[in-house]
mmCIF file of C-alpha atoms and ligand atoms in Angstrom:
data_model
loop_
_atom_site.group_PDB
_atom_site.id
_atom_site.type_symbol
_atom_site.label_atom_id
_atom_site.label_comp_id
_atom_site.label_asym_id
_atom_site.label_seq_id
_atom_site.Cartn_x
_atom_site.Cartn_y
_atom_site.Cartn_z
ATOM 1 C CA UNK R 18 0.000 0.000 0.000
ATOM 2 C CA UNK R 19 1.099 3.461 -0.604
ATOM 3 C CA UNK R 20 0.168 6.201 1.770
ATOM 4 C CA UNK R 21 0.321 9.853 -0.574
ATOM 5 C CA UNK R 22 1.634 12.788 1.839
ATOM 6 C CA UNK R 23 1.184 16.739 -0.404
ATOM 7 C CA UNK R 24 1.556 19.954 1.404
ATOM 8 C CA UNK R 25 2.357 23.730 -0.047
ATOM 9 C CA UNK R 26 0.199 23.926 -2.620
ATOM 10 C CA UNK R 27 -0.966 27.389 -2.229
ATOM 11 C CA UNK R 28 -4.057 27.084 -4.486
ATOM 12 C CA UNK R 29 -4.673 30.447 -5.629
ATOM 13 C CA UNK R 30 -7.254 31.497 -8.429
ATOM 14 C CA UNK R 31 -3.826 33.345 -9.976
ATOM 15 C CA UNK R 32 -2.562 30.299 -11.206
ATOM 16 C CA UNK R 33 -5.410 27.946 -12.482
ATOM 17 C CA UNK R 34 -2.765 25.560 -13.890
ATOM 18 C CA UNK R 35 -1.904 24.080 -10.653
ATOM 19 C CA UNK R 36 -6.150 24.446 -9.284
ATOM 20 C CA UNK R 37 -6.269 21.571 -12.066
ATOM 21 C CA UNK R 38 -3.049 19.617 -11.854
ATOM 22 C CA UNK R 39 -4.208 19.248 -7.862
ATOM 23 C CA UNK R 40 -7.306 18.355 -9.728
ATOM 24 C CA UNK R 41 -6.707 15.980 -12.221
ATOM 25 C CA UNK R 42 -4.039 14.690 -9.206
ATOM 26 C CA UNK R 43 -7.184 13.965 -6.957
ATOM 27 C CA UNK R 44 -8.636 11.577 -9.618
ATOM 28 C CA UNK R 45 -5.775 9.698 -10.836
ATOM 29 C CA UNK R 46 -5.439 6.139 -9.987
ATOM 30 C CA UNK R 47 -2.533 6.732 -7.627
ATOM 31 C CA UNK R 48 -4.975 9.068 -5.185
ATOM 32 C CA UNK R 49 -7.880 6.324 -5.933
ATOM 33 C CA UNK R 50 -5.811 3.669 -4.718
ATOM 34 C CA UNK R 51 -3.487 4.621 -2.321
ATOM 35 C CA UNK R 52 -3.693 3.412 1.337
ATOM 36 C CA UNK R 53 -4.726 7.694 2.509
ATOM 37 C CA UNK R 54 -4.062 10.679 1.433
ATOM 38 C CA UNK R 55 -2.151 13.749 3.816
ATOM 39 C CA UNK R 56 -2.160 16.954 3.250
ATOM 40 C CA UNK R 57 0.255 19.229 5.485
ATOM 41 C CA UNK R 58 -0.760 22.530 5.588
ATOM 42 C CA UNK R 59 -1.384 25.703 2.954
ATOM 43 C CA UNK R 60 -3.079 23.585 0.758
ATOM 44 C CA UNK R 61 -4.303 27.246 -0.289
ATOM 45 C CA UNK R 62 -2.418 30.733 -0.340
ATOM 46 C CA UNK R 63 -5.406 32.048 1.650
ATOM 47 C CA UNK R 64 -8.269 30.902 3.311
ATOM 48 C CA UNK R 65 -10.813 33.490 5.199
ATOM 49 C CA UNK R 66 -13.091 30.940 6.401
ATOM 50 C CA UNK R 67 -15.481 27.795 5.729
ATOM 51 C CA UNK R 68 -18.312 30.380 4.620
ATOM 52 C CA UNK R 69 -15.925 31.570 1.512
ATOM 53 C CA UNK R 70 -18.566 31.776 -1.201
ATOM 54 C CA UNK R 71 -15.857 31.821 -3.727
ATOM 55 C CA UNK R 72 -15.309 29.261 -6.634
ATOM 56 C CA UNK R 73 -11.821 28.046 -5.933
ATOM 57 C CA UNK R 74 -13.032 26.500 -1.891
ATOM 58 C CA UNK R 75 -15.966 24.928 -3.805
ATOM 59 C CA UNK R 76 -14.150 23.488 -6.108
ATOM 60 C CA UNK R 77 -11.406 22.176 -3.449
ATOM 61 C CA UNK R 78 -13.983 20.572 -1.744
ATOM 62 C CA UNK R 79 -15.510 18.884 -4.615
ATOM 63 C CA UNK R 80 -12.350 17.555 -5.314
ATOM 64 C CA UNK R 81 -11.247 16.305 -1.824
ATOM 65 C CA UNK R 82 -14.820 14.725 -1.582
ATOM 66 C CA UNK R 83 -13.995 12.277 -4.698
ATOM 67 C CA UNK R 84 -11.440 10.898 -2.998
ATOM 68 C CA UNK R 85 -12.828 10.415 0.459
ATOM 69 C CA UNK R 86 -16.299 8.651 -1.478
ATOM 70 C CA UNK R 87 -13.712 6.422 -3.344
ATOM 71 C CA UNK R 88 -12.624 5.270 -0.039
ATOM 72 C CA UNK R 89 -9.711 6.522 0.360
ATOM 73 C CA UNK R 90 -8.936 8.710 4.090
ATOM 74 C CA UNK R 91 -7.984 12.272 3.328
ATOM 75 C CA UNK R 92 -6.142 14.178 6.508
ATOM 76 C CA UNK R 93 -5.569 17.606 6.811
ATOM 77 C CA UNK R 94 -3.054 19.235 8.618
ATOM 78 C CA UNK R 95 -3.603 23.528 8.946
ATOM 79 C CA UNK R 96 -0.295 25.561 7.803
ATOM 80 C CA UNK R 97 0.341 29.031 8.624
ATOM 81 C CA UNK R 98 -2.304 30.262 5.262
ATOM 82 C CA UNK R 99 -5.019 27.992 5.925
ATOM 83 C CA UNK R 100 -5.047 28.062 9.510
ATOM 84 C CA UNK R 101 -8.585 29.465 9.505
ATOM 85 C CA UNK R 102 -9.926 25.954 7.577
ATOM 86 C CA UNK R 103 -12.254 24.290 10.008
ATOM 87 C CA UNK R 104 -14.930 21.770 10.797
ATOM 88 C CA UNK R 105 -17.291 23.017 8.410
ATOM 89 C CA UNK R 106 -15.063 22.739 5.890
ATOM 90 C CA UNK R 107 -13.688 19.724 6.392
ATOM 91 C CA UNK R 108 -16.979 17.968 7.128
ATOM 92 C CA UNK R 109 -17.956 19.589 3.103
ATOM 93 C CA UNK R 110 -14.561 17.687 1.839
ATOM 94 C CA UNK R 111 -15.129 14.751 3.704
ATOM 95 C CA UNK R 112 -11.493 15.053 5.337
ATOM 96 C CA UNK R 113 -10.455 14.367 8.839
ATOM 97 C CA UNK R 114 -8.553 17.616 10.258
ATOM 98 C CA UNK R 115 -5.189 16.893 12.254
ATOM 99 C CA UNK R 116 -3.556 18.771 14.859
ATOM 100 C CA UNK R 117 -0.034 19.609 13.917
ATOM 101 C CA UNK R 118 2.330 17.136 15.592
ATOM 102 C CA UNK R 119 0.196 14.459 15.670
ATOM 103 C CA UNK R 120 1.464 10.803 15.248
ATOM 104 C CA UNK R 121 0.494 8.610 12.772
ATOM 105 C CA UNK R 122 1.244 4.839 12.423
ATOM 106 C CA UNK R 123 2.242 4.475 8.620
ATOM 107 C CA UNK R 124 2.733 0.890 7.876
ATOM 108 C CA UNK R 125 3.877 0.347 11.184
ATOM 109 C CA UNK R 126 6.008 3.107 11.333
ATOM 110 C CA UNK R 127 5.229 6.006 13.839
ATOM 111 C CA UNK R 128 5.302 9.030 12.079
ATOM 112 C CA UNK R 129 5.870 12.395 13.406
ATOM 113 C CA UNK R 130 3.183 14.383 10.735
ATOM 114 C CA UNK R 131 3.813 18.498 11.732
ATOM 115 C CA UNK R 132 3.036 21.522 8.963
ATOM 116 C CA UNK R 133 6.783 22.649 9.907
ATOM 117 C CA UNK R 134 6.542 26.280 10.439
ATOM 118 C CA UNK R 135 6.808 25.295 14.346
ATOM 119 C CA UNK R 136 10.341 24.187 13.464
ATOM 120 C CA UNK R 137 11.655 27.173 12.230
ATOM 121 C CA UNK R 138 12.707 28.444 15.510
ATOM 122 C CA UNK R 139 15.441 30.544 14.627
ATOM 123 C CA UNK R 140 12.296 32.830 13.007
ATOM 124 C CA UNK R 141 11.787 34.460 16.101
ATOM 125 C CA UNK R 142 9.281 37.376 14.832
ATOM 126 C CA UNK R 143 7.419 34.770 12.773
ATOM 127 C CA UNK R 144 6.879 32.853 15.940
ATOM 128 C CA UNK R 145 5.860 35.472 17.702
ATOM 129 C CA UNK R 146 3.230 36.579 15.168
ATOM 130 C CA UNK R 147 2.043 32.953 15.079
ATOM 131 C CA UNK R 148 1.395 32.782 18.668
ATOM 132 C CA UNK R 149 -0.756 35.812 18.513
ATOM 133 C CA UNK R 150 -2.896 34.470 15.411
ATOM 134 C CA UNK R 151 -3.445 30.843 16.872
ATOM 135 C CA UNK R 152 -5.282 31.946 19.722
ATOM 136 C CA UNK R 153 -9.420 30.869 19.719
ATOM 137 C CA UNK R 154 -9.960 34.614 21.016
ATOM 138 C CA UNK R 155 -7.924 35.698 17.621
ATOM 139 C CA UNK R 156 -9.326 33.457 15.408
ATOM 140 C CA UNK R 157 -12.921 34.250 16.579
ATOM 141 C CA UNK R 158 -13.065 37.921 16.348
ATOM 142 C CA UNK R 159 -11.248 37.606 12.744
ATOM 143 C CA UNK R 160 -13.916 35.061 11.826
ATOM 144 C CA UNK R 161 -16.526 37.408 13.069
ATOM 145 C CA UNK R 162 -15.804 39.807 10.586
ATOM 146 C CA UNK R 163 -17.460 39.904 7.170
ATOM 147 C CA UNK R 164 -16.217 38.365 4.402
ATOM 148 C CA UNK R 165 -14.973 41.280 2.540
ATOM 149 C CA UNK R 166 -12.748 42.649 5.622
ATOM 150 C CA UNK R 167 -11.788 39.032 5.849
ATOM 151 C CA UNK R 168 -10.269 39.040 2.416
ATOM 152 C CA UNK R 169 -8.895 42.459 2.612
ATOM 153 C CA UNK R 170 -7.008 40.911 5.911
ATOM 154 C CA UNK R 171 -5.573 38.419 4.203
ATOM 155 C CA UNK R 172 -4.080 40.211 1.219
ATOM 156 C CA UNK R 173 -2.520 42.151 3.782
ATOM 157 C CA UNK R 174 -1.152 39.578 5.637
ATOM 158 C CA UNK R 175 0.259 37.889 2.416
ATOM 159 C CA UNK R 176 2.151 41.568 1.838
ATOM 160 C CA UNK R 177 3.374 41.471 5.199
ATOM 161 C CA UNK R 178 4.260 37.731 4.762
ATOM 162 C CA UNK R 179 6.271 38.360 1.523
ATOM 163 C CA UNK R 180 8.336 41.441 3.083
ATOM 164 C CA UNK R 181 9.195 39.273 5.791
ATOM 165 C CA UNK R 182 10.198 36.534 3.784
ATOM 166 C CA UNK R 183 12.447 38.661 1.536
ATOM 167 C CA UNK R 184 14.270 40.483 3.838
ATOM 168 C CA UNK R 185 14.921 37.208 6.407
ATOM 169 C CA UNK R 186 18.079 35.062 5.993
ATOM 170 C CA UNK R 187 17.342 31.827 4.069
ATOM 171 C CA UNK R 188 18.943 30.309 7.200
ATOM 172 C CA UNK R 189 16.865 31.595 9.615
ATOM 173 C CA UNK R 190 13.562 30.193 7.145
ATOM 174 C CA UNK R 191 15.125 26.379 7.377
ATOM 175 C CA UNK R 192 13.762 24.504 10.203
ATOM 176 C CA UNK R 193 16.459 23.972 13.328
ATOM 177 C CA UNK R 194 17.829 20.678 13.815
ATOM 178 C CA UNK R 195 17.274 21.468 17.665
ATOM 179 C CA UNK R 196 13.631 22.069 17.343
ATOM 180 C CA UNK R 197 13.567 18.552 15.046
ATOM 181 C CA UNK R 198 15.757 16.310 17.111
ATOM 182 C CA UNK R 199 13.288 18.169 20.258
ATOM 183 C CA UNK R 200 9.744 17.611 18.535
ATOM 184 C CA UNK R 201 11.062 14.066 17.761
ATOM 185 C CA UNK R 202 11.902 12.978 20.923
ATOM 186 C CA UNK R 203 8.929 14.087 22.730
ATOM 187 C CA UNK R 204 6.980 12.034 19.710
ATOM 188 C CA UNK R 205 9.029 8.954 20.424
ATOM 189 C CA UNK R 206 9.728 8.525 16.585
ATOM 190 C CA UNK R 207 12.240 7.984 14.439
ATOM 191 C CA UNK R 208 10.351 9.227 11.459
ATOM 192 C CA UNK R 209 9.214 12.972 10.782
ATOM 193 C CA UNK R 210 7.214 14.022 7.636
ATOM 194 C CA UNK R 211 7.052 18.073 7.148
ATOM 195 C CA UNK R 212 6.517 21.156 4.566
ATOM 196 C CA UNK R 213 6.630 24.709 4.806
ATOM 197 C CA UNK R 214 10.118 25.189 4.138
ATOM 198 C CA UNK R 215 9.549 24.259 0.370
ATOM 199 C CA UNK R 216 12.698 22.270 0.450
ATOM 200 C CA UNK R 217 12.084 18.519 -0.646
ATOM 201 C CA UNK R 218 14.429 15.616 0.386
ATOM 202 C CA UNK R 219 15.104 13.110 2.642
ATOM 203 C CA UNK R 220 17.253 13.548 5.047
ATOM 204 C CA UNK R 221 18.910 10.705 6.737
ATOM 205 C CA UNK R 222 20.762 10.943 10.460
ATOM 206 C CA UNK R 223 21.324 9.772 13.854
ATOM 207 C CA UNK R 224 18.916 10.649 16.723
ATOM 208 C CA UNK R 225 20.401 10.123 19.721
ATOM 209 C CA UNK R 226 22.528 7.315 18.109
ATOM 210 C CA UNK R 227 19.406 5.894 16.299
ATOM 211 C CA UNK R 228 18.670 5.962 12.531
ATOM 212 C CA UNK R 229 16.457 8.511 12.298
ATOM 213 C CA UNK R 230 15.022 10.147 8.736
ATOM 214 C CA UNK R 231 13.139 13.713 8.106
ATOM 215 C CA UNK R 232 11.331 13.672 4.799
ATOM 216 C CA UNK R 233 10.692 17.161 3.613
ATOM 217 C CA UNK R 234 7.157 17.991 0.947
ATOM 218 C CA UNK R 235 7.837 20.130 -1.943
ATOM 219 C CA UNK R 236 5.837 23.339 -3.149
ATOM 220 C CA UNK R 237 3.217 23.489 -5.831
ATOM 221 C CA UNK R 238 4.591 26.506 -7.393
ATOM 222 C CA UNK R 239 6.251 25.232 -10.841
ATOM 223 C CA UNK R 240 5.029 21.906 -10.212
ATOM 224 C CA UNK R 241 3.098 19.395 -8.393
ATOM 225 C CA UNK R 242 5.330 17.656 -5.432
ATOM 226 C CA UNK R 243 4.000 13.819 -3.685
ATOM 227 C CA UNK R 244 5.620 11.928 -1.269
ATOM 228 C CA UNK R 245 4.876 8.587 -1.948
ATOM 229 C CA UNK R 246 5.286 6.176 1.363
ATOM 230 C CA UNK R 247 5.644 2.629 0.949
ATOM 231 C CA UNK R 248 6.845 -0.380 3.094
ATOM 232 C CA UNK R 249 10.050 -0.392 1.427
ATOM 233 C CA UNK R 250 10.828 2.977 1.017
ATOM 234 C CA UNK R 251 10.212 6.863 0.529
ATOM 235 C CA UNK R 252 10.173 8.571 -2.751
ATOM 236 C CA UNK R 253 9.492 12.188 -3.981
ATOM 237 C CA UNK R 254 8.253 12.792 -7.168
ATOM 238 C CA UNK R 255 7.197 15.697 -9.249
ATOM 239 C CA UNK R 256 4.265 16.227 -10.804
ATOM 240 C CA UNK R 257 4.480 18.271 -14.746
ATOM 241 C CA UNK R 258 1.892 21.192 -14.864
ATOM 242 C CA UNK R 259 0.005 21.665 -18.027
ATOM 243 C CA UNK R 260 0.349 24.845 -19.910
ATOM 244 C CA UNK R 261 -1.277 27.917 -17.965
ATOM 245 C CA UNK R 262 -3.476 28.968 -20.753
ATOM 246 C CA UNK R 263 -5.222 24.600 -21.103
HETATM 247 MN MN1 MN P 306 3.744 27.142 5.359
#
């Protein structure tokens, strides 16, 4: 069995090329067969809440649902852009939502499952803006507000997000091998699956003079990125993107 692990694919209505590669992804016999299906986190650029009326949510949903009706488990995992994504939604997709850092037995394998933003430690203003955001009292009162002050908040956040990714040292954006060998132990695994970094590869190394291995997701910016998870192995493939005018 193959378990299918995607993350970063920032689904954006700006680039409808990758909407339909995640798409025609969803129904391809891979996704139809495979033993479940993760997703880790900013699955979307943006998301302003499960009550988005807009087409691109709809059409995420529809897509998610497919799989889930074909039998196949879809998890989701909230990154630092779809944070908001709830119940509602995930009920509509017929996913099961995940707290970050949550443990998963993948063919009998514990496996450390985490979005990865918590690992970038040495991003100490990002972490501080994250703690403020995650809050229920934060959340709430943003949710409370309509959805047109919702989406101006966003596109303001994604400014703020790209300033502070261009003028912060690619170093300080990688996760810390601290933070990993920490959130590790406390897990009890030997195994950790993460995005956000946008870095793919598997890295092999000792943990506390066990083998240990951190398997990083790829974006969805030029391309589609899977981790595919089998008994014997871990491989990550890219997926081509059709033209952008198809
Ligand atoms: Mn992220």
């Amino acid at each position: 069995m193959t378990a299918l692990f995607i993350a970063d694919l920032h689904l954006d209505p700006g680039r409808p090329q990758i909407t339909a590669l995640f798409e025609d992804y969803l129904a391809s016999d891979e996704v139809r067969h495979a033993s479940a299906l993760y997703i880790l986190g900013d699955l979307v650029e943006a998301w302003v809440g499960d009550d988005d009326d807009a087409e691109l949510p709809q059409r995420i949903a529809c897509a998610i649902r497919a799989v889930s009706d074909a039998g196949v488990p879809v998890y989701f995992m909230a990154g630092n852009r779809d944070f908001l994504l709830g119940e509602a939604f995930a009920r509509r997709a017929g996913m099961t939502l995940l707290d970050d850092g949550t443990v998963h037995d993948i063919h009998g394998r514990p496996t450390l499952l985490m979005h990865g933003d918590l690992l970038c430690t040495d991003d100490v203003a990002y972490q501080a803006v994250r703690r403020q955001v995650r809050t229920p009292q934060w959340k709430a009162q943003i949710l409370s507000l309509p959805l047109e002050a919702r989406r101006a908040f966003a596109a303001r956040a994604r400014e703020d997000s790209r300033a502070h990714t261009g003028s912060t040292m690619e170093s300080i954006m990688d996760v810390n091998r601290e933070a990993v060998a920490a959130a590790m132990r406390q897990a009890h695994v030997a195994r950790l699956i993460h995005g956000h970094t946008h870095r793919p590869a598997v890295h092999a190394f000792e943990l506390d003079a066990k083998a240990a291995e951190r398997i990083v997701l790829g974006d969805w910016y030029e391309h589609g990125s899977v981790l595919r998870l089998t008994e014997t192995g871990a491989e990550l493939r890219e997926l081509p993107a059709g033209p952008a005018c198809a």
